[in-house]
Amino acid sequence: MKQYDTIVVGGGLVGSSIAYGLTKRDQSVLILDQGDIAFRASRGNFGLVWVQGKGGGMPAYSQWSLQSARAWPELAASIQEDTGIDVDLHQPGGIHFFLNEKERDNRDRLLKNISNAAGSEFCHELLDQKAVRDLFPLVSDAVIGAASSPHDGACNSLRLFRGLHAGFQRRGGTYESNQTVVDIQFQNPGFMVKTQSDTFTSARIVLAAGLGTRELAPKVGLNAPVSPLKGQIMVTAKVKPFLHRPTHFLRQTDEGGVIIGESKEDVGFDDRTTPSVMHALAKRAGLIFPMLRDVNVVRTWGALRVMTPDGAPVYKHSETCPGAFITCVHSGVTLAGAHAGPLAEAIANGDLGDFYKPFHPERFNVPKAA
Amino acid sequence: MFQRPLEDSRETVTIVFEGIPISVPVGETVANALIIANVGPTRTTPVSGAPRSAYCLMGVCFECLVVIDGKPDQQSCMVIVREGMTIHCQQGATDVTDVTTDVTDVTTSEVAS
């Protein structure tokens, strides 16, 4: 039986980013993926490469997001070179609209707190109504201002997904679908991974199975407290470019469709769309850009975010089963640069080190005050 | 290519496609009328500019988009003809930045002779 350097459990954006990064470091890598019926945040996300507002209360997460945004151009170039796929990365800075002063003041406070805790490079600018209008001539009077951050951007996340898989296989990686992992045995050293139909062995294992990581983590002595948080998105017919910067809930793709999103619902393992949320999304989009009311919506969908209790990533190297790593992340697009770069580097070296300590799941174990 | 039954005795209305009047029995869809008039492609795609015309005729494929009475992105297979209706080909993506422009200025070279 072939012994791989690393088995990555989960073929979504997180797993394939890490796996691609590992193949770039000359590892032999196997991705074990479920089939098409798996919940796949990777096919449902919004496509932002976003730093603004990330990591309030956790400076390491702010810095990690920025590090990833800065690593992104290298990832995009690498995918283009390996596969010819253009993932349409653009990082012109991102906009967060305000509809009232309370929204503005809360956001300003959050961004200032992040800047104070994580460093002055987390700069943002508050734009007044006129400045917003200068950037977006079609915006309505309902928008009283916006926060602008220079680090933000977006990509075509479906092409990213395809590009990572194509690049991974181009570099010799092996991809197996319809392989639901049912057991992982630590063989000290190495791992035996059992699926419903096969058995595979490797020196190391990375659990990047999204919501499935919760169930698998204890098999390698780890804890992955993740739960689903539903998001719903709609996309319009393709229209000529009018939105040249991504915003927090509305962006225009390179092909012209306007993606409208940013709903959050804690409803368990249910990724269906609902008329009430779609109505709310359409209403808000039409309030900000009134001419969108005349544009057709062509598709809607729901997906489940992989949420940790504080919304920040979990990365951990198992102490009891050395060589096993877990990753629990809801920002698979934004963090793709960091996952294919420094995280893959650390896993290839066999140890995460102190840098990843703020991301350990033990932070959730703090006893509640009496 | 397509023809109506010779004994068709329904009343007709006149629609105007790219400036050309077309007589259509009442109750037909715009897509149907344009297919029987053999006008050829009725839109170009937003990304590659490829020519397209009606395909599924049941509201699913969005290939039959045209500009009807100045309103873009209309599924012609889902719209029933009305007297005096003006129809234009839809060229690529709609321009939402210029909503006050008279979209009936859109022209095409694809009109069948």
Short mmCIF file of C-alpha atoms in Angstrom, two decimals:
data_model
loop_
_atom_site.label_atom_id
_atom_site.label_comp_id
_atom_site.label_asym_id
_atom_site.label_seq_id
_atom_site.Cartn_x
_atom_site.Cartn_y
_atom_site.Cartn_z
CA MET A 1 0.00 0.00 0.00
CA LYS A 2 1.26 3.44 -0.87
CA GLN A 3 2.33 5.50 2.13
CA TYR A 4 1.64 9.20 1.62
CA ASP A 5 3.54 11.98 3.34
CA THR A 6 0.23 13.60 4.24
CA ILE A 7 -3.45 12.74 3.97
CA VAL A 8 -5.75 15.76 3.93
CA VAL A 9 -9.30 14.90 4.98
CA GLY A 10 -11.61 17.32 3.21
CA GLY A 11 -11.40 18.60 -0.35
CA GLY A 12 -12.99 22.02 0.16
CA LEU A 13 -11.15 25.33 -0.10
CA VAL A 14 -9.34 24.85 3.21
CA GLY A 15 -8.22 21.29 2.52
CA SER A 16 -7.26 21.96 -1.08
CA SER A 17 -5.35 25.15 -0.18
CA ILE A 18 -3.24 23.27 2.35
CA ALA A 19 -2.87 20.28 0.04
CA TYR A 20 -1.79 22.49 -2.85
CA GLY A 21 0.75 24.20 -0.57
CA LEU A 22 2.08 20.80 0.51
CA THR A 23 2.55 19.58 -3.08
CA LYS A 24 4.44 22.80 -3.76
CA ARG A 25 6.78 21.67 -0.98
CA ASP A 26 7.32 18.34 -2.75
CA GLN A 27 5.16 16.26 -0.43
CA SER A 28 3.14 13.30 -1.65
CA VAL A 29 -0.40 14.18 -0.68
CA LEU A 30 -3.77 12.43 -0.80
CA ILE A 31 -7.04 14.34 -0.47
CA LEU A 32 -9.95 12.24 0.80
CA ASP A 33 -13.18 13.98 -0.06
CA GLN A 34 -16.85 13.24 0.32
CA GLY A 35 -19.23 13.23 -2.64
CA ASP A 36 -21.48 15.88 -4.11
CA ILE A 37 -24.04 15.58 -1.33
CA ALA A 38 -21.64 16.94 1.30
CA PHE A 39 -22.37 20.38 2.76
CA ARG A 40 -19.91 22.53 0.86
CA ALA A 41 -19.26 26.05 2.03
CA SER A 42 -16.63 26.17 -0.74
CA ARG A 43 -19.32 26.28 -3.41
CA GLY A 44 -21.57 28.72 -1.60
CA ASN A 45 -19.36 31.50 -0.37
CA PHE A 46 -19.30 35.16 -1.25
CA GLY A 47 -15.75 35.36 -2.60
CA LEU A 48 -14.34 38.17 -0.49
CA VAL A 49 -10.66 38.38 0.41
CA TRP A 50 -11.41 40.46 3.47
CA VAL A 51 -9.40 41.88 6.35
CA GLN A 52 -11.60 44.76 7.54
CA GLY A 53 -13.25 44.00 10.89
CA LYS A 54 -11.67 40.55 11.31
CA GLY A 55 -10.25 39.70 14.72
CA GLY A 56 -11.95 42.07 17.14
CA GLY A 57 -10.74 40.72 20.51
CA MET A 58 -8.14 38.49 18.84
CA PRO A 59 -5.26 40.46 17.30
CA ALA A 60 -3.59 37.28 16.02
CA TYR A 61 -6.61 36.68 13.77
CA SER A 62 -6.45 40.24 12.41
CA GLN A 63 -2.78 39.78 11.64
CA TRP A 64 -3.32 36.33 10.12
CA SER A 65 -6.02 37.72 7.82
CA LEU A 66 -3.74 40.53 6.67
CA GLN A 67 -0.86 38.11 6.19
CA SER A 68 -3.13 35.99 4.03
CA ALA A 69 -4.36 38.95 1.96
CA ARG A 70 -0.71 39.80 1.31
CA ALA A 71 0.10 36.21 0.37
CA TRP A 72 -2.85 36.05 -2.01
CA PRO A 73 -1.19 37.58 -5.12
CA GLU A 74 1.48 34.89 -4.95
CA LEU A 75 -1.19 32.17 -4.67
CA ALA A 76 -3.17 33.60 -7.59
CA ALA A 77 -0.02 33.83 -9.72
CA SER A 78 0.97 30.27 -8.80
CA ILE A 79 -2.45 28.88 -9.78
CA GLN A 80 -2.34 30.81 -13.03
CA GLU A 81 1.11 29.49 -13.81
CA ASP A 82 0.29 25.88 -12.89
CA THR A 83 -3.14 25.65 -14.48
CA GLY A 84 -3.84 28.69 -16.67
CA ILE A 85 -6.86 29.46 -14.47
CA ASP A 86 -7.35 33.16 -13.67
CA VAL A 87 -9.01 33.38 -10.24
CA ASP A 88 -9.77 37.09 -10.81
CA LEU A 89 -8.09 38.35 -7.67
CA HIS A 90 -8.52 42.08 -7.26
CA GLN A 91 -7.65 43.96 -4.08
CA PRO A 92 -8.70 47.58 -4.62
CA GLY A 93 -9.78 48.08 -1.00
CA GLY A 94 -13.17 47.25 0.50
CA ILE A 95 -16.20 49.27 1.50
CA HIS A 96 -18.64 48.83 4.39
CA PHE A 97 -21.75 51.00 3.90
CA PHE A 98 -23.57 52.68 6.78
CA LEU A 99 -27.30 53.32 6.71
CA ASN A 100 -27.39 55.22 10.01
CA GLU A 101 -25.09 56.85 12.53
CA LYS A 102 -25.28 53.99 14.99
CA GLU A 103 -23.93 51.57 12.38
CA ARG A 104 -21.16 54.01 11.62
CA ASP A 105 -20.20 54.58 15.26
CA ASN A 106 -20.21 50.86 16.14
CA ARG A 107 -18.12 50.02 13.11
CA ASP A 108 -15.69 52.86 13.73
CA ARG A 109 -15.23 51.70 17.32
CA LEU A 110 -14.60 48.08 16.23
CA LEU A 111 -12.06 49.10 13.59
CA LYS A 112 -10.27 51.43 16.01
CA ASN A 113 -10.09 48.68 18.63
CA ILE A 114 -8.59 46.31 16.06
CA SER A 115 -6.07 48.93 15.02
CA ASN A 116 -5.10 49.60 18.64
CA ALA A 117 -4.69 45.89 19.40
CA ALA A 118 -3.24 44.55 16.15
CA GLY A 119 -1.19 47.43 14.82
CA SER A 120 -1.41 50.71 12.97
CA GLU A 121 -1.33 49.00 9.57
CA PHE A 122 -4.98 48.07 10.22
CA CYS A 123 -5.95 51.49 9.03
CA HIS A 124 -9.38 52.47 7.85
CA GLU A 125 -10.94 55.63 6.58
CA LEU A 126 -14.44 56.90 7.31
CA LEU A 127 -16.04 58.28 4.15
CA ASP A 128 -18.85 60.81 4.34
CA GLN A 129 -21.86 60.74 2.04
CA LYS A 130 -20.21 62.84 -0.63
CA ALA A 131 -17.04 60.74 -0.64
CA VAL A 132 -19.14 57.59 -1.02
CA ARG A 133 -21.06 59.19 -3.89
CA ASP A 134 -17.77 60.08 -5.60
CA LEU A 135 -16.76 56.41 -5.50
CA PHE A 136 -20.22 55.04 -6.34
CA PRO A 137 -22.23 57.56 -8.38
CA LEU A 138 -25.34 55.34 -8.32
CA VAL A 139 -25.54 54.97 -4.54
CA SER A 140 -28.71 56.30 -2.87
CA ASP A 141 -29.15 58.91 -0.13
CA ALA A 142 -29.93 56.07 2.28
CA VAL A 143 -26.17 55.55 2.59
CA ILE A 144 -24.84 58.13 5.06
CA GLY A 145 -21.22 57.03 4.81
CA ALA A 146 -18.86 54.08 4.68
CA ALA A 147 -15.70 52.60 6.10
CA SER A 148 -12.95 51.99 3.59
CA SER A 149 -10.02 49.65 4.15
CA PRO A 150 -7.10 49.36 1.72
CA HIS A 151 -6.45 45.65 2.38
CA ASP A 152 -9.69 44.18 1.11
CA GLY A 153 -10.55 42.54 -2.17
CA ALA A 154 -12.37 39.66 -3.81
CA CYS A 155 -11.86 36.79 -6.20
CA ASN A 156 -13.86 34.33 -8.25
CA SER A 157 -14.06 31.67 -5.55
CA LEU A 158 -15.39 28.94 -7.84
CA ARG A 159 -12.38 29.40 -10.10
CA LEU A 160 -10.18 29.40 -7.00
CA PHE A 161 -11.70 26.07 -6.01
CA ARG A 162 -11.14 24.60 -9.46
CA GLY A 163 -7.66 26.13 -9.69
CA LEU A 164 -6.54 24.67 -6.36
CA HIS A 165 -7.72 21.20 -7.33
CA ALA A 166 -6.21 21.41 -10.81
CA GLY A 167 -2.92 22.78 -9.44
CA PHE A 168 -2.80 20.13 -6.73
CA GLN A 169 -3.23 17.31 -9.24
CA ARG A 170 -0.87 18.94 -11.72
CA ARG A 171 1.80 18.81 -9.02
CA GLY A 172 1.24 15.13 -8.42
CA GLY A 173 -1.37 15.20 -5.68
CA THR A 174 -3.95 12.40 -5.54
CA TYR A 175 -7.64 13.21 -5.14
CA GLU A 176 -10.22 10.58 -4.10
CA SER A 177 -13.90 11.49 -3.93
CA ASN A 178 -16.77 9.58 -2.33
CA GLN A 179 -14.41 8.63 0.49
CA THR A 180 -16.13 9.36 3.78
CA VAL A 181 -13.61 8.84 6.56
CA VAL A 182 -15.03 6.58 9.25
CA ASP A 183 -11.95 5.94 11.38
CA ILE A 184 -8.42 7.22 11.94
CA GLN A 185 -5.87 5.11 13.80
CA PHE A 186 -2.63 6.56 15.14
CA GLN A 187 0.12 3.99 14.57
CA ASN A 188 2.94 5.86 16.29
CA PRO A 189 4.34 6.93 13.97
CA GLY A 190 1.93 7.43 11.11
CA PHE A 191 -1.76 7.05 10.53
CA MET A 192 -4.15 4.53 9.07
CA VAL A 193 -7.26 6.16 7.63
CA LYS A 194 -10.33 4.04 6.97
CA THR A 195 -13.14 5.10 4.68
CA GLN A 196 -16.34 3.23 3.91
CA SER A 197 -14.55 1.31 1.14
CA ASP A 198 -10.76 1.64 1.50
CA THR A 199 -7.81 2.04 3.83
CA PHE A 200 -4.99 4.56 3.35
CA THR A 201 -1.77 5.25 5.26
CA SER A 202 0.33 8.35 5.77
CA ALA A 203 2.99 9.88 7.97
CA ARG A 204 0.78 12.88 8.76
CA ILE A 205 -2.85 13.79 8.60
CA VAL A 206 -4.63 17.13 8.30
CA LEU A 207 -8.31 17.34 9.22
CA ALA A 208 -9.92 20.04 7.09
CA ALA A 209 -13.33 18.46 6.84
CA GLY A 210 -15.35 21.55 7.71
CA LEU A 211 -18.29 20.67 9.92
CA GLY A 212 -17.19 17.01 9.74
CA THR A 213 -14.01 17.82 11.64
CA ARG A 214 -16.02 17.99 14.86
CA GLU A 215 -16.63 14.24 14.73
CA LEU A 216 -13.16 13.24 13.48
CA ALA A 217 -10.97 15.38 15.75
CA PRO A 218 -11.35 13.21 18.90
CA LYS A 219 -9.90 10.25 16.95
CA VAL A 220 -6.54 12.10 16.98
CA GLY A 221 -6.90 13.51 20.50
CA LEU A 222 -8.21 16.91 19.49
CA ASN A 223 -11.30 19.02 19.98
CA ALA A 224 -13.00 20.86 17.07
CA PRO A 225 -15.96 22.85 18.41
CA VAL A 226 -17.57 23.87 15.11
CA SER A 227 -21.21 24.39 14.26
CA PRO A 228 -23.13 25.48 11.17
CA LEU A 229 -24.16 29.09 10.54
CA LYS A 230 -26.29 29.46 7.44
CA GLY A 231 -25.72 32.19 4.90
CA GLN A 232 -27.99 32.94 1.94
CA ILE A 233 -26.91 34.61 -1.27
CA MET A 234 -28.56 35.81 -4.46
CA VAL A 235 -26.95 36.75 -7.76
CA THR A 236 -28.37 38.97 -10.47
CA ALA A 237 -28.22 38.81 -14.23
CA LYS A 238 -24.93 40.06 -15.62
CA VAL A 239 -24.87 43.83 -16.00
CA LYS A 240 -22.16 46.22 -17.19
CA PRO A 241 -19.53 47.05 -14.53
CA PHE A 242 -20.72 49.70 -12.07
CA LEU A 243 -19.33 48.49 -8.75
CA HIS A 244 -15.57 48.71 -8.93
CA ARG A 245 -14.86 47.86 -5.29
CA PRO A 246 -16.23 45.00 -3.22
CA THR A 247 -18.47 45.86 -0.30
CA HIS A 248 -19.32 43.77 2.74
CA PHE A 249 -22.62 42.46 1.37
CA LEU A 250 -22.71 43.28 -2.31
CA ARG A 251 -20.09 42.89 -5.01
CA GLN A 252 -19.93 42.58 -8.77
CA THR A 253 -18.09 39.68 -10.37
CA ASP A 254 -15.70 40.04 -13.29
CA GLU A 255 -18.42 38.66 -15.55
CA GLY A 256 -20.98 41.22 -14.38
CA GLY A 257 -23.33 39.42 -11.97
CA VAL A 258 -24.05 41.23 -8.71
CA ILE A 259 -23.69 38.96 -5.68
CA ILE A 260 -25.82 39.97 -2.70
CA GLY A 261 -25.33 38.24 0.61
CA GLU A 262 -24.33 38.43 4.24
CA SER A 263 -27.21 36.74 6.01
CA LYS A 264 -26.52 34.78 9.20
CA GLU A 265 -28.87 32.19 10.67
CA ASP A 266 -28.23 29.59 13.33
CA VAL A 267 -30.60 26.88 12.06
CA GLY A 268 -28.56 23.67 12.22
CA PHE A 269 -27.85 21.49 9.20
CA ASP A 270 -30.32 23.23 6.88
CA ASP A 271 -28.91 25.04 3.84
CA ARG A 272 -32.18 25.85 2.08
CA THR A 273 -33.08 29.32 0.90
CA THR A 274 -36.07 31.13 2.39
CA PRO A 275 -38.28 33.86 0.86
CA SER A 276 -38.04 36.06 3.96
CA VAL A 277 -34.23 36.25 3.88
CA MET A 278 -34.19 36.70 0.09
CA HIS A 279 -36.69 39.53 0.48
CA ALA A 280 -34.50 41.19 3.08
CA LEU A 281 -31.38 40.87 0.90
CA ALA A 282 -33.13 42.28 -2.17
CA LYS A 283 -34.65 45.12 -0.16
CA ARG A 284 -31.31 46.17 1.30
CA ALA A 285 -29.57 45.98 -2.09
CA GLY A 286 -32.34 48.05 -3.68
CA LEU A 287 -32.18 50.59 -0.88
CA ILE A 288 -28.46 51.18 -1.47
CA PHE A 289 -28.47 50.89 -5.28
CA PRO A 290 -32.06 51.67 -6.42
CA MET A 291 -31.41 50.78 -10.08
CA LEU A 292 -30.85 47.16 -8.98
CA ARG A 293 -34.61 46.89 -8.40
CA ASP A 294 -35.01 46.52 -12.17
CA VAL A 295 -32.34 43.84 -12.51
CA ASN A 296 -33.36 40.18 -12.59
CA VAL A 297 -32.17 37.74 -9.96
CA VAL A 298 -31.03 34.56 -11.71
CA ARG A 299 -29.91 32.29 -8.87
CA THR A 300 -30.18 31.97 -5.11
CA TRP A 301 -28.54 29.54 -2.75
CA GLY A 302 -27.73 28.80 0.85
CA ALA A 303 -24.59 27.36 2.45
CA LEU A 304 -23.35 26.55 5.92
CA ARG A 305 -20.42 28.41 7.43
CA VAL A 306 -18.06 26.39 9.60
CA MET A 307 -18.21 28.49 12.77
CA THR A 308 -16.13 28.23 15.90
CA PRO A 309 -17.54 29.70 19.13
CA ASP A 310 -15.62 32.98 18.69
CA GLY A 311 -15.59 33.02 14.88
CA ALA A 312 -11.79 32.83 14.71
CA PRO A 313 -9.86 29.89 13.23
CA VAL A 314 -8.74 26.81 15.13
CA TYR A 315 -5.37 25.30 14.23
CA LYS A 316 -3.78 22.66 16.42
CA HIS A 317 -1.12 19.98 16.25
CA SER A 318 -2.13 16.97 18.33
CA GLU A 319 -0.02 16.32 21.43
CA THR A 320 -1.17 12.74 21.81
CA CYS A 321 -1.01 11.83 18.12
CA PRO A 322 2.00 13.74 16.71
CA GLY A 323 1.60 14.38 13.00
CA ALA A 324 -2.15 15.06 13.20
CA PHE A 325 -3.39 18.60 12.61
CA ILE A 326 -6.85 20.19 12.67
CA THR A 327 -8.03 23.29 10.87
CA CYS A 328 -11.47 24.81 11.51
CA VAL A 329 -12.06 27.96 9.51
CA HIS A 330 -15.02 29.84 8.06
CA SER A 331 -12.88 32.13 5.88
CA GLY A 332 -11.59 29.60 3.38
CA VAL A 333 -11.30 32.23 0.65
CA THR A 334 -9.60 35.02 2.62
CA LEU A 335 -7.24 32.61 4.35
CA ALA A 336 -6.36 30.59 1.22
CA GLY A 337 -3.17 32.62 0.83
CA ALA A 338 -2.05 31.82 4.37
CA HIS A 339 -3.15 28.19 4.17
CA ALA A 340 -1.27 27.47 0.94
CA GLY A 341 1.71 29.46 2.23
CA PRO A 342 2.83 29.63 5.88
CA LEU A 343 0.40 27.02 7.26
CA ALA A 344 1.39 24.44 4.61
CA GLU A 345 5.02 25.30 5.35
CA ALA A 346 4.54 24.64 9.08
CA ILE A 347 2.70 21.36 8.45
CA ALA A 348 5.40 20.26 6.01
CA ASN A 349 7.93 20.96 8.75
CA GLY A 350 5.90 18.84 11.12
CA ASP A 351 5.18 21.42 13.78
CA LEU A 352 3.02 24.51 14.14
CA GLY A 353 5.12 26.17 16.86
CA ASP A 354 4.20 29.07 19.11
CA PHE A 355 2.89 31.25 16.29
CA TYR A 356 -0.34 29.23 16.19
CA LYS A 357 -0.91 29.17 19.96
CA PRO A 358 -3.62 31.87 19.88
CA PHE A 359 -5.57 29.59 17.55
CA HIS A 360 -5.56 26.54 19.83
CA PRO A 361 -9.04 25.27 20.78
CA GLU A 362 -8.12 25.34 24.49
CA ARG A 363 -9.13 29.00 24.46
CA PHE A 364 -12.75 27.80 24.64
CA ASN A 365 -12.13 25.83 27.83
CA VAL A 366 -11.85 28.82 30.16
CA PRO A 367 -14.21 28.11 33.09
CA LYS A 368 -17.06 30.56 33.38
CA ALA A 369 -16.79 32.93 36.34
CA ALA A 370 -18.79 31.78 39.33
CA MET B 1 -38.21 27.00 -40.78
CA PHE B 2 -41.34 27.02 -38.62
CA GLN B 3 -44.82 27.78 -39.94
CA ARG B 4 -48.24 28.31 -38.46
CA PRO B 5 -51.07 26.02 -39.59
CA LEU B 6 -52.56 27.39 -42.80
CA GLU B 7 -56.06 27.38 -41.32
CA ASP B 8 -55.01 29.65 -38.45
CA SER B 9 -57.84 32.17 -38.22
CA ARG B 10 -56.96 33.93 -34.96
CA GLU B 11 -57.01 37.71 -34.75
CA THR B 12 -53.60 39.32 -34.96
CA VAL B 13 -51.66 42.14 -33.34
CA THR B 14 -48.63 43.93 -34.75
CA ILE B 15 -45.35 44.00 -32.87
CA VAL B 16 -42.25 45.86 -34.03
CA PHE B 17 -38.94 44.02 -33.96
CA GLU B 18 -35.91 46.21 -34.71
CA GLY B 19 -38.18 48.57 -36.63
CA ILE B 20 -39.82 45.83 -38.68
CA PRO B 21 -43.57 45.25 -38.14
CA ILE B 22 -44.54 41.62 -37.59
CA SER B 23 -48.13 40.38 -37.53
CA VAL B 24 -48.71 37.82 -34.76
CA PRO B 25 -51.83 35.91 -33.68
CA VAL B 26 -53.08 37.04 -30.26
CA GLY B 27 -52.00 34.92 -27.34
CA GLU B 28 -48.58 33.92 -28.69
CA THR B 29 -45.35 34.56 -26.85
CA VAL B 30 -42.79 37.03 -28.15
CA ALA B 31 -40.26 34.20 -28.50
CA ASN B 32 -42.69 32.19 -30.61
CA ALA B 33 -43.39 35.18 -32.84
CA LEU B 34 -39.68 35.84 -33.39
CA ILE B 35 -38.91 32.19 -34.16
CA ILE B 36 -41.67 31.98 -36.78
CA ALA B 37 -40.55 35.33 -38.24
CA ASN B 38 -37.11 33.68 -38.54
CA VAL B 39 -35.27 36.74 -37.22
CA GLY B 40 -32.14 34.81 -36.22
CA PRO B 41 -30.17 35.55 -33.05
CA THR B 42 -31.91 37.91 -30.64
CA ARG B 43 -29.17 38.63 -28.14
CA THR B 44 -25.41 38.43 -27.57
CA THR B 45 -23.99 36.97 -24.37
CA PRO B 46 -22.44 39.30 -21.74
CA VAL B 47 -19.07 37.54 -21.48
CA SER B 48 -18.06 36.26 -24.93
CA GLY B 49 -20.52 38.16 -27.11
CA ALA B 50 -21.77 34.92 -28.70
CA PRO B 51 -25.10 35.17 -30.58
CA ARG B 52 -28.10 33.46 -29.00
CA SER B 53 -31.80 32.95 -29.59
CA ALA B 54 -34.69 31.31 -27.76
CA TYR B 55 -34.03 27.74 -26.65
CA CYS B 56 -36.07 26.11 -23.87
CA LEU B 57 -39.28 28.14 -24.42
CA MET B 58 -40.34 27.48 -20.83
CA GLY B 59 -38.62 30.18 -18.79
CA VAL B 60 -35.62 28.22 -17.62
CA CYS B 61 -32.59 28.88 -19.83
CA PHE B 62 -32.62 32.70 -20.13
CA GLU B 63 -31.32 32.46 -23.72
CA CYS B 64 -34.28 34.39 -25.14
CA LEU B 65 -33.61 37.71 -23.36
CA VAL B 66 -34.65 40.78 -25.35
CA VAL B 67 -35.47 44.43 -24.70
CA ILE B 68 -39.26 44.93 -24.64
CA ASP B 69 -40.68 48.46 -24.68
CA GLY B 70 -37.34 49.74 -23.42
CA LYS B 71 -37.04 47.26 -20.58
CA PRO B 72 -33.99 44.97 -20.84
CA ASP B 73 -33.53 41.37 -19.68
CA GLN B 74 -37.05 40.24 -20.58
CA GLN B 75 -37.59 36.54 -21.15
CA SER B 76 -39.40 36.63 -24.47
CA CYS B 77 -40.77 33.10 -24.02
CA MET B 78 -42.66 34.29 -20.93
CA VAL B 79 -44.21 37.42 -22.45
CA ILE B 80 -47.42 37.45 -24.54
CA VAL B 81 -47.50 39.79 -27.55
CA ARG B 82 -49.44 43.07 -27.31
CA GLU B 83 -50.44 45.49 -30.05
CA GLY B 84 -47.63 47.99 -30.71
CA MET B 85 -45.04 46.24 -28.57
CA THR B 86 -41.49 47.22 -29.56
CA ILE B 87 -38.75 44.65 -29.28
CA HIS B 88 -35.02 44.98 -29.68
CA CYS B 89 -32.16 42.55 -29.54
CA GLN B 90 -30.24 42.61 -26.30
CA GLN B 91 -26.56 43.29 -26.84
CA GLY B 92 -24.42 41.85 -24.06
CA ALA B 93 -24.93 42.97 -20.48
CA THR B 94 -27.41 45.64 -19.50
CA ASP B 95 -25.96 49.01 -18.59
CA VAL B 96 -27.38 49.99 -15.21
CA THR B 97 -25.17 53.07 -15.01
CA ASP B 98 -27.15 54.79 -17.71
CA VAL B 99 -30.75 54.00 -16.86
CA THR B 100 -32.06 57.20 -18.39
CA THR B 101 -30.74 56.34 -21.85
CA ASP B 102 -33.38 55.37 -24.37
CA VAL B 103 -32.50 51.71 -24.73
CA THR B 104 -34.49 51.54 -27.98
CA ASP B 105 -31.34 53.04 -29.54
CA VAL B 106 -29.82 49.58 -29.36
CA THR B 107 -29.36 48.33 -32.90
CA THR B 108 -28.50 45.04 -34.46
CA SER B 109 -27.29 43.67 -37.73
CA GLU B 110 -28.90 40.31 -37.09
CA VAL B 111 -32.40 41.09 -38.33
CA ALA B 112 -33.53 38.61 -40.93
CA SER B 113 -34.41 40.04 -44.32
#
